[in-house]
PDB file of C-alpha atoms in Angstrom:
ATOM      1  CA  UNK Q 139       0.073  -0.225   0.389  1.00  0.00           C
ATOM      2  CA  UNK Q 140       1.196   3.201  -0.585  1.00  0.00           C
ATOM      3  CA  UNK Q 141       0.419   6.424   1.645  1.00  0.00           C
ATOM      4  CA  UNK Q 142      -0.489   9.506   0.117  1.00  0.00           C
ATOM      5  CA  UNK Q 143       2.768  11.040  -0.430  1.00  0.00           C
ATOM      6  CA  UNK Q 144       3.142   7.754  -3.086  1.00  0.00           C
ATOM      7  CA  UNK Q 145       5.658   6.875   0.408  1.00  0.00           C
ATOM      8  CA  UNK Q 146       5.083   2.695   1.146  1.00  0.00           C
ATOM      9  CA  UNK Q 147       2.953   2.760   4.392  1.00  0.00           C
ATOM     10  CA  UNK Q 148       5.599   1.022   7.357  1.00  0.00           C
ATOM     11  CA  UNK Q 149       4.871  -1.228   8.976  1.00  0.00           C
ATOM     12  CA  UNK Q 150       2.074  -3.057   7.139  1.00  0.00           C
ATOM     13  CA  UNK Q 151       3.731  -3.313   4.363  1.00  0.00           C
ATOM     14  CA  UNK Q 152       6.967  -4.504   5.485  1.00  0.00           C
ATOM     15  CA  UNK Q 153       5.307  -6.608   8.539  1.00  0.00           C
ATOM     16  CA  UNK Q 154       3.468  -9.075   5.811  1.00  0.00           C
ATOM     17  CA  UNK Q 155       6.837  -8.721   2.877  1.00  0.00           C
ATOM     18  CA  UNK Q 156       8.714 -10.594   5.677  1.00  0.00           C
ATOM     19  CA  UNK Q 157       5.932 -12.845   6.663  1.00  0.00           C
ATOM     20  CA  UNK Q 158       4.937 -13.874   3.021  1.00  0.00           C
ATOM     21  CA  UNK Q 159       8.630 -14.077   2.539  1.00  0.00           C
ATOM     22  CA  UNK Q 160       9.076 -16.406   6.224  1.00  0.00           C
ATOM     23  CA  UNK Q 161       6.313 -18.651   4.364  1.00  0.00           C
ATOM     24  CA  UNK Q 162       7.635 -18.936   0.947  1.00  0.00           C
ATOM     25  CA  UNK Q 163      10.314 -20.585   2.783  1.00  0.00           C
ATOM     26  CA  UNK Q 164       8.667 -23.382   4.660  1.00  0.00           C
ATOM     27  CA  UNK Q 165       6.062 -23.727   1.338  1.00  0.00           C
ATOM     28  CA  UNK Q 166       7.917 -27.478   0.702  1.00  0.00           C
ATOM     29  CA  UNK Q 167       7.017 -28.484   3.983  1.00  0.00           C
ATOM     30  CA  UNK Q 168       3.505 -26.490   4.173  1.00  0.00           C
ATOM     31  CA  UNK Q 169       1.396 -28.419   0.750  1.00  0.00           C
ATOM     32  CA  UNK Q 170       3.381 -31.867   1.371  1.00  0.00           C
ATOM     33  CA  UNK Q 171       1.629 -33.057   4.874  1.00  0.00           C
ATOM     34  CA  UNK Q 172      -0.566 -31.930   7.935  1.00  0.00           C
ATOM     35  CA  UNK Q 173       0.605 -30.875  10.496  1.00  0.00           C
ATOM     36  CA  UNK Q 174       2.276 -32.689  13.823  1.00  0.00           C
ATOM     37  CA  UNK Q 175       1.511 -30.497  17.001  1.00  0.00           C
ATOM     38  CA  UNK Q 176       3.398 -31.013  20.336  1.00  0.00           C
ATOM     39  CA  UNK Q 177       2.447 -29.057  23.079  1.00  0.00           C
ATOM     40  CA  UNK Q 178       5.482 -26.819  24.736  1.00  0.00           C
ATOM     41  CA  UNK Q 179       4.412 -25.381  27.743  1.00  0.00           C
ATOM     42  CA  UNK Q 180       0.571 -24.623  28.837  1.00  0.00           C
ATOM     43  CA  UNK Q 181      -0.042 -22.598  26.283  1.00  0.00           C
ATOM     44  CA  UNK Q 182       2.852 -22.734  24.601  1.00  0.00           C
ATOM     45  CA  UNK Q 183       2.901 -25.256  21.348  1.00  0.00           C
ATOM     46  CA  UNK Q 184       4.674 -26.193  18.360  1.00  0.00           C
ATOM     47  CA  UNK Q 185       2.659 -27.422  14.384  1.00  0.00           C
ATOM     48  CA  UNK Q 186       5.687 -29.123  13.155  1.00  0.00           C
ATOM     49  CA  UNK Q 187       5.297 -29.905   8.733  1.00  0.00           C
ATOM     50  CA  UNK Q 188       7.907 -32.626   7.833  1.00  0.00           C
ATOM     51  CA  UNK Q 189       7.327 -33.526   4.144  1.00  0.00           C
ATOM     52  CA  UNK Q 190       8.306 -37.287   2.462  1.00  0.00           C
ATOM     53  CA  UNK Q 191      11.641 -35.575   1.006  1.00  0.00           C
ATOM     54  CA  UNK Q 192      12.909 -34.204   4.599  1.00  0.00           C
ATOM     55  CA  UNK Q 193      12.069 -30.967   4.406  1.00  0.00           C
ATOM     56  CA  UNK Q 194      11.031 -29.583   8.159  1.00  0.00           C
ATOM     57  CA  UNK Q 195       8.824 -26.167   8.812  1.00  0.00           C
ATOM     58  CA  UNK Q 196       8.196 -25.897  12.605  1.00  0.00           C
ATOM     59  CA  UNK Q 197       5.008 -22.498  13.970  1.00  0.00           C
ATOM     60  CA  UNK Q 198       6.274 -22.366  17.848  1.00  0.00           C
ATOM     61  CA  UNK Q 199       3.125 -20.665  18.981  1.00  0.00           C
ATOM     62  CA  UNK Q 200       3.529 -18.121  22.520  1.00  0.00           C
ATOM     63  CA  UNK Q 201      -0.749 -17.430  23.138  1.00  0.00           C
ATOM     64  CA  UNK Q 202      -0.070 -16.074  26.717  1.00  0.00           C
ATOM     65  CA  UNK Q 203      -1.515 -12.585  25.987  1.00  0.00           C
ATOM     66  CA  UNK Q 204       0.801 -11.233  28.702  1.00  0.00           C
ATOM     67  CA  UNK Q 205       4.143 -13.383  28.923  1.00  0.00           C
ATOM     68  CA  UNK Q 206       6.838 -14.271  27.107  1.00  0.00           C
ATOM     69  CA  UNK Q 207       8.526 -17.719  26.931  1.00  0.00           C
ATOM     70  CA  UNK Q 208      11.252 -19.714  26.948  1.00  0.00           C
ATOM     71  CA  UNK Q 209      10.833 -23.460  25.040  1.00  0.00           C
ATOM     72  CA  UNK Q 210      13.269 -25.962  24.256  1.00  0.00           C
ATOM     73  CA  UNK Q 211      11.969 -27.085  20.461  1.00  0.00           C
ATOM     74  CA  UNK Q 212      13.843 -29.869  18.651  1.00  0.00           C
ATOM     75  CA  UNK Q 213      16.968 -29.343  22.011  1.00  0.00           C
ATOM     76  CA  UNK Q 214      17.181 -26.402  20.941  1.00  0.00           C
ATOM     77  CA  UNK Q 215      15.908 -23.425  23.211  1.00  0.00           C
ATOM     78  CA  UNK Q 216      13.687 -20.229  21.817  1.00  0.00           C
ATOM     79  CA  UNK Q 217      12.181 -17.354  23.460  1.00  0.00           C
ATOM     80  CA  UNK Q 218       9.205 -16.375  22.000  1.00  0.00           C
ATOM     81  CA  UNK Q 219       7.153 -13.079  22.934  1.00  0.00           C
ATOM     82  CA  UNK Q 220       3.858 -13.021  24.431  1.00  0.00           C
ATOM     83  CA  UNK Q 221       0.630 -13.833  21.543  1.00  0.00           C
ATOM     84  CA  UNK Q 222       2.782 -14.586  19.132  1.00  0.00           C
ATOM     85  CA  UNK Q 223       4.257 -17.190  16.642  1.00  0.00           C
ATOM     86  CA  UNK Q 224       7.417 -17.989  15.467  1.00  0.00           C
ATOM     87  CA  UNK Q 225       8.687 -19.463  12.163  1.00  0.00           C
ATOM     88  CA  UNK Q 226      11.271 -21.625  11.706  1.00  0.00           C
ATOM     89  CA  UNK Q 227      11.073 -22.579   8.608  1.00  0.00           C
ATOM     90  CA  UNK Q 228      14.371 -25.411   9.025  1.00  0.00           C
ATOM     91  CA  UNK Q 229      12.488 -26.141  12.571  1.00  0.00           C
ATOM     92  CA  UNK Q 230      16.355 -25.057  14.092  1.00  0.00           C
ATOM     93  CA  UNK Q 231      16.178 -21.210  12.496  1.00  0.00           C
ATOM     94  CA  UNK Q 232      14.089 -18.086  13.440  1.00  0.00           C
ATOM     95  CA  UNK Q 233      13.325 -16.074  10.265  1.00  0.00           C
ATOM     96  CA  UNK Q 234      10.318 -14.657  11.728  1.00  0.00           C
ATOM     97  CA  UNK Q 235       8.005 -13.601  14.800  1.00  0.00           C
ATOM     98  CA  UNK Q 236       4.642 -12.006  14.337  1.00  0.00           C
ATOM     99  CA  UNK Q 237       5.376  -9.722  17.618  1.00  0.00           C
ATOM    100  CA  UNK Q 238       9.220  -8.249  16.198  1.00  0.00           C
ATOM    101  CA  UNK Q 239       7.855  -5.538  13.805  1.00  0.00           C
ATOM    102  CA  UNK Q 240      10.804  -4.780  11.854  1.00  0.00           C
ATOM    103  CA  UNK Q 241      10.090  -1.495   9.716  1.00  0.00           C
ATOM    104  CA  UNK Q 242      12.095   0.061   6.377  1.00  0.00           C
ATOM    105  CA  UNK Q 243      11.726   4.299   6.896  1.00  0.00           C
ATOM    106  CA  UNK Q 244      11.128   6.085   4.664  1.00  0.00           C
ATOM    107  CA  UNK Q 245      11.945  10.037   5.167  1.00  0.00           C
ATOM    108  CA  UNK Q 246      11.265  12.768   3.164  1.00  0.00           C
ATOM    109  CA  UNK Q 247      13.743  15.910   3.872  1.00  0.00           C
ATOM    110  CA  UNK Q 248      12.770  19.335   2.248  1.00  0.00           C
ATOM    111  CA  UNK Q 249      14.644  21.555   0.530  1.00  0.00           C
ATOM    112  CA  UNK Q 250      14.599  25.059  -0.155  1.00  0.00           C
ATOM    113  CA  UNK Q 251      14.098  25.274  -4.234  1.00  0.00           C
ATOM    114  CA  UNK Q 252      16.103  27.628  -6.680  1.00  0.00           C
ATOM    115  CA  UNK Q 253      13.860  30.516  -7.203  1.00  0.00           C
ATOM    116  CA  UNK Q 254      14.875  30.968 -10.785  1.00  0.00           C
ATOM    117  CA  UNK Q 255      13.205  27.374 -11.588  1.00  0.00           C
ATOM    118  CA  UNK Q 256      10.347  28.236  -9.969  1.00  0.00           C
ATOM    119  CA  UNK Q 257       9.174  31.337 -10.265  1.00  0.00           C
ATOM    120  CA  UNK Q 258       6.220  32.881 -11.041  1.00  0.00           C
ATOM    121  CA  UNK Q 259       5.140  35.206 -13.831  1.00  0.00           C
ATOM    122  CA  UNK Q 260       1.799  37.108 -14.192  1.00  0.00           C
ATOM    123  CA  UNK Q 261       0.372  38.778 -16.798  1.00  0.00           C
ATOM    124  CA  UNK Q 262      -2.539  41.139 -17.262  1.00  0.00           C
ATOM    125  CA  UNK Q 263      -4.995  40.467 -20.491  1.00  0.00           C
ATOM    126  CA  UNK Q 264      -7.424  42.576 -21.706  1.00  0.00           C
ATOM    127  CA  UNK Q 265     -11.382  40.901 -22.125  1.00  0.00           C
ATOM    128  CA  UNK Q 266     -12.507  41.522 -25.260  1.00  0.00           C
ATOM    129  CA  UNK Q 267     -16.746  40.630 -25.541  1.00  0.00           C
ATOM    130  CA  UNK Q 268     -18.138  39.750 -28.597  1.00  0.00           C
ATOM    131  CA  UNK Q 269     -21.095  40.218 -29.105  1.00  0.00           C
TER     132      UNK Q 269
END
């Protein structure tokens, strides 16, 4: 989406672009099987997609709305912010978390214009009525 000055609307645009990239990295695993759902704690779960060829993708979720948690998954520790999902396209490395919005910023800079280029001129014209 573009903003009125033709600048990308952040953080929505950047956040969705990064989410799309993360899901695309999981594509082979996601389309080949249903997830195996494993509890990682009271309000935490792992959704693991493993294809026959060995591709693996995991989504680690924390449904606790107030507290971040540290969970153990595949013999590794992961910190998951409250009310978020971490995406691991290789079942090891987190490439995206829904609570962490990275924002690119575009900053406009206003500079004085060259007055000769943008100068205005006025003309008086006579109005002639034909009638």
